[in-house]
């Protein structure tokens, strides 16, 4: 799991300091969601909550940018559900 976490963090860093398209924003939200799931599996629940919140907000932004991005809409709901499960 630690290796997976490092890999996801490396992928997330590729999105830093650049303006993202709607699709890239969706992909970024998906990777944040994956990071949150790994943190949850590692028992790092408070960090997982933060990442789920970020994922939800960014996925919602992606969906607002392009209403055809159904995955972004689903990510918003998924992240909210996982946050509720952690609480």
mmCIF file with all atom_site columns, C-alpha atoms in Angstrom:
data_model
loop_
_atom_site.group_PDB
_atom_site.id
_atom_site.type_symbol
_atom_site.label_atom_id
_atom_site.label_alt_id
_atom_site.label_comp_id
_atom_site.label_asym_id
_atom_site.label_entity_id
_atom_site.label_seq_id
_atom_site.pdbx_PDB_ins_code
_atom_site.Cartn_x
_atom_site.Cartn_y
_atom_site.Cartn_z
_atom_site.occupancy
_atom_site.B_iso_or_equiv
_atom_site.pdbx_formal_charge
_atom_site.auth_seq_id
_atom_site.auth_comp_id
_atom_site.auth_asym_id
_atom_site.auth_atom_id
_atom_site.pdbx_PDB_model_num
ATOM 1  C CA . UNK A 1 1  ? 0.000   0.000  0.000   1.00 0.00 ? 1  UNK A CA 1
ATOM 2  C CA . UNK A 1 2  ? 2.848   2.404  0.746   1.00 0.00 ? 2  UNK A CA 1
ATOM 3  C CA . UNK A 1 3  ? 4.169   1.968  -2.789  1.00 0.00 ? 3  UNK A CA 1
ATOM 4  C CA . UNK A 1 4  ? 0.697   2.617  -4.181  1.00 0.00 ? 4  UNK A CA 1
ATOM 5  C CA . UNK A 1 5  ? 0.441   5.771  -2.103  1.00 0.00 ? 5  UNK A CA 1
ATOM 6  C CA . UNK A 1 6  ? 3.792   7.032  -3.376  1.00 0.00 ? 6  UNK A CA 1
ATOM 7  C CA . UNK A 1 7  ? 2.775   6.285  -6.961  1.00 0.00 ? 7  UNK A CA 1
ATOM 8  C CA . UNK A 1 8  ? -0.538  8.152  -6.637  1.00 0.00 ? 8  UNK A CA 1
ATOM 9  C CA . UNK A 1 9  ? 1.215   11.113 -5.021  1.00 0.00 ? 9  UNK A CA 1
ATOM 10 C CA . UNK A 1 10 ? 3.692   11.182 -7.904  1.00 0.00 ? 10 UNK A CA 1
ATOM 11 C CA . UNK A 1 11 ? 0.819   11.177 -10.401 1.00 0.00 ? 11 UNK A CA 1
ATOM 12 C CA . UNK A 1 12 ? -0.949  13.956 -8.493  1.00 0.00 ? 12 UNK A CA 1
ATOM 13 C CA . UNK A 1 13 ? 2.168   16.106 -8.616  1.00 0.00 ? 13 UNK A CA 1
ATOM 14 C CA . UNK A 1 14 ? 1.940   16.115 -12.410 1.00 0.00 ? 14 UNK A CA 1
ATOM 15 C CA . UNK A 1 15 ? -1.234  18.190 -12.163 1.00 0.00 ? 15 UNK A CA 1
ATOM 16 C CA . UNK A 1 16 ? 0.322   20.912 -10.042 1.00 0.00 ? 16 UNK A CA 1
ATOM 17 C CA . UNK A 1 17 ? 1.034   24.380 -11.419 1.00 0.00 ? 17 UNK A CA 1
ATOM 18 C CA . UNK A 1 18 ? -0.911  24.027 -14.627 1.00 0.00 ? 18 UNK A CA 1
ATOM 19 C CA . UNK A 1 19 ? -4.371  24.947 -15.777 1.00 0.00 ? 19 UNK A CA 1
ATOM 20 C CA . UNK A 1 20 ? -6.457  21.822 -16.215 1.00 0.00 ? 20 UNK A CA 1
ATOM 21 C CA . UNK A 1 21 ? -9.112  20.997 -18.759 1.00 0.00 ? 21 UNK A CA 1
ATOM 22 C CA . UNK A 1 22 ? -12.400 19.559 -17.532 1.00 0.00 ? 22 UNK A CA 1
ATOM 23 C CA . UNK A 1 23 ? -11.204 16.018 -18.333 1.00 0.00 ? 23 UNK A CA 1
ATOM 24 C CA . UNK A 1 24 ? -7.874  16.570 -16.563 1.00 0.00 ? 24 UNK A CA 1
ATOM 25 C CA . UNK A 1 25 ? -9.734  18.001 -13.577 1.00 0.00 ? 25 UNK A CA 1
ATOM 26 C CA . UNK A 1 26 ? -11.870 14.863 -13.487 1.00 0.00 ? 26 UNK A CA 1
ATOM 27 C CA . UNK A 1 27 ? -8.767  12.667 -13.674 1.00 0.00 ? 27 UNK A CA 1
ATOM 28 C CA . UNK A 1 28 ? -7.148  14.651 -10.865 1.00 0.00 ? 28 UNK A CA 1
ATOM 29 C CA . UNK A 1 29 ? -10.245 14.156 -8.696  1.00 0.00 ? 29 UNK A CA 1
ATOM 30 C CA . UNK A 1 30 ? -10.187 10.426 -9.450  1.00 0.00 ? 30 UNK A CA 1
ATOM 31 C CA . UNK A 1 31 ? -6.559  10.140 -8.389  1.00 0.00 ? 31 UNK A CA 1
ATOM 32 C CA . UNK A 1 32 ? -7.324  12.054 -5.169  1.00 0.00 ? 32 UNK A CA 1
ATOM 33 C CA . UNK A 1 33 ? -10.109 9.574  -4.525  1.00 0.00 ? 33 UNK A CA 1
ATOM 34 C CA . UNK A 1 34 ? -7.697  6.685  -5.032  1.00 0.00 ? 34 UNK A CA 1
ATOM 35 C CA . UNK A 1 35 ? -5.243  8.298  -2.623  1.00 0.00 ? 35 UNK A CA 1
ATOM 36 C CA . UNK A 1 36 ? -8.030  8.622  -0.069  1.00 0.00 ? 36 UNK A CA 1
ATOM 37 C CA . UNK A 1 37 ? -8.893  4.937  -0.431  1.00 0.00 ? 37 UNK A CA 1
ATOM 38 C CA . UNK A 1 38 ? -5.274  3.927  0.126   1.00 0.00 ? 38 UNK A CA 1
ATOM 39 C CA . UNK A 1 39 ? -5.023  6.174  3.190   1.00 0.00 ? 39 UNK A CA 1
ATOM 40 C CA . UNK A 1 40 ? -8.232  4.625  4.495   1.00 0.00 ? 40 UNK A CA 1
ATOM 41 C CA . UNK A 1 41 ? -6.811  1.121  3.995   1.00 0.00 ? 41 UNK A CA 1
ATOM 42 C CA . UNK A 1 42 ? -3.687  2.203  5.899   1.00 0.00 ? 42 UNK A CA 1
ATOM 43 C CA . UNK A 1 43 ? -5.885  3.344  8.803   1.00 0.00 ? 43 UNK A CA 1
ATOM 44 C CA . UNK A 1 44 ? -5.038  7.009  8.268   1.00 0.00 ? 44 UNK A CA 1
ATOM 45 C CA . UNK A 1 45 ? -8.666  8.088  8.475   1.00 0.00 ? 45 UNK A CA 1
ATOM 46 C CA . UNK A 1 46 ? -8.262  11.813 9.122   1.00 0.00 ? 46 UNK A CA 1
ATOM 47 C CA . UNK A 1 47 ? -6.010  12.146 6.076   1.00 0.00 ? 47 UNK A CA 1
ATOM 48 C CA . UNK A 1 48 ? -8.446  10.044 4.036   1.00 0.00 ? 48 UNK A CA 1
ATOM 49 C CA . UNK A 1 49 ? -11.287 12.398 4.988   1.00 0.00 ? 49 UNK A CA 1
ATOM 50 C CA . UNK A 1 50 ? -9.305  15.397 3.773   1.00 0.00 ? 50 UNK A CA 1
ATOM 51 C CA . UNK A 1 51 ? -8.527  13.729 0.451   1.00 0.00 ? 51 UNK A CA 1
ATOM 52 C CA . UNK A 1 52 ? -12.144 12.626 -0.031  1.00 0.00 ? 52 UNK A CA 1
ATOM 53 C CA . UNK A 1 53 ? -13.247 16.217 0.574   1.00 0.00 ? 53 UNK A CA 1
ATOM 54 C CA . UNK A 1 54 ? -10.752 17.518 -1.988  1.00 0.00 ? 54 UNK A CA 1
ATOM 55 C CA . UNK A 1 55 ? -11.811 14.848 -4.475  1.00 0.00 ? 55 UNK A CA 1
ATOM 56 C CA . UNK A 1 56 ? -15.464 15.723 -4.051  1.00 0.00 ? 56 UNK A CA 1
ATOM 57 C CA . UNK A 1 57 ? -14.887 19.451 -4.524  1.00 0.00 ? 57 UNK A CA 1
ATOM 58 C CA . UNK A 1 58 ? -12.659 19.005 -7.557  1.00 0.00 ? 58 UNK A CA 1
ATOM 59 C CA . UNK A 1 59 ? -14.968 16.435 -9.164  1.00 0.00 ? 59 UNK A CA 1
ATOM 60 C CA . UNK A 1 60 ? -17.864 18.843 -8.705  1.00 0.00 ? 60 UNK A CA 1
ATOM 61 C CA . UNK A 1 61 ? -15.811 21.573 -10.366 1.00 0.00 ? 61 UNK A CA 1
ATOM 62 C CA . UNK A 1 62 ? -15.055 19.246 -13.301 1.00 0.00 ? 62 UNK A CA 1
ATOM 63 C CA . UNK A 1 63 ? -18.735 18.429 -13.707 1.00 0.00 ? 63 UNK A CA 1
ATOM 64 C CA . UNK A 1 64 ? -19.618 22.127 -13.661 1.00 0.00 ? 64 UNK A CA 1
ATOM 65 C CA . UNK A 1 65 ? -17.022 22.701 -16.384 1.00 0.00 ? 65 UNK A CA 1
ATOM 66 C CA . UNK A 1 66 ? -18.491 19.937 -18.570 1.00 0.00 ? 66 UNK A CA 1
ATOM 67 C CA . UNK A 1 67 ? -21.884 18.399 -17.751 1.00 0.00 ? 67 UNK A CA 1
ATOM 68 C CA . UNK A 1 68 ? -21.044 15.410 -19.984 1.00 0.00 ? 68 UNK A CA 1
ATOM 69 C CA . UNK A 1 69 ? -18.443 14.137 -17.506 1.00 0.00 ? 69 UNK A CA 1
ATOM 70 C CA . UNK A 1 70 ? -20.591 11.564 -15.735 1.00 0.00 ? 70 UNK A CA 1
ATOM 71 C CA . UNK A 1 71 ? -17.592 10.116 -13.929 1.00 0.00 ? 71 UNK A CA 1
ATOM 72 C CA . UNK A 1 72 ? -17.026 13.487 -12.272 1.00 0.00 ? 72 UNK A CA 1
ATOM 73 C CA . UNK A 1 73 ? -20.609 13.504 -11.017 1.00 0.00 ? 73 UNK A CA 1
ATOM 74 C CA . UNK A 1 74 ? -20.247 9.928  -9.754  1.00 0.00 ? 74 UNK A CA 1
ATOM 75 C CA . UNK A 1 75 ? -16.946 10.791 -8.039  1.00 0.00 ? 75 UNK A CA 1
ATOM 76 C CA . UNK A 1 76 ? -18.636 13.590 -6.135  1.00 0.00 ? 76 UNK A CA 1
ATOM 77 C CA . UNK A 1 77 ? -21.248 11.201 -4.776  1.00 0.00 ? 77 UNK A CA 1
ATOM 78 C CA . UNK A 1 78 ? -18.707 8.429  -4.158  1.00 0.00 ? 78 UNK A CA 1
ATOM 79 C CA . UNK A 1 79 ? -16.403 10.684 -2.151  1.00 0.00 ? 79 UNK A CA 1
ATOM 80 C CA . UNK A 1 80 ? -19.311 11.934 -0.050  1.00 0.00 ? 80 UNK A CA 1
ATOM 81 C CA . UNK A 1 81 ? -20.374 8.344  0.649   1.00 0.00 ? 81 UNK A CA 1
ATOM 82 C CA . UNK A 1 82 ? -16.888 7.285  1.701   1.00 0.00 ? 82 UNK A CA 1
ATOM 83 C CA . UNK A 1 83 ? -16.610 10.323 3.982   1.00 0.00 ? 83 UNK A CA 1
ATOM 84 C CA . UNK A 1 84 ? -19.848 9.261  5.658   1.00 0.00 ? 84 UNK A CA 1
ATOM 85 C CA . UNK A 1 85 ? -18.532 5.717  6.120   1.00 0.00 ? 85 UNK A CA 1
ATOM 86 C CA . UNK A 1 86 ? -15.388 7.011  7.825   1.00 0.00 ? 86 UNK A CA 1
ATOM 87 C CA . UNK A 1 87 ? -17.448 9.157  10.214  1.00 0.00 ? 87 UNK A CA 1
#
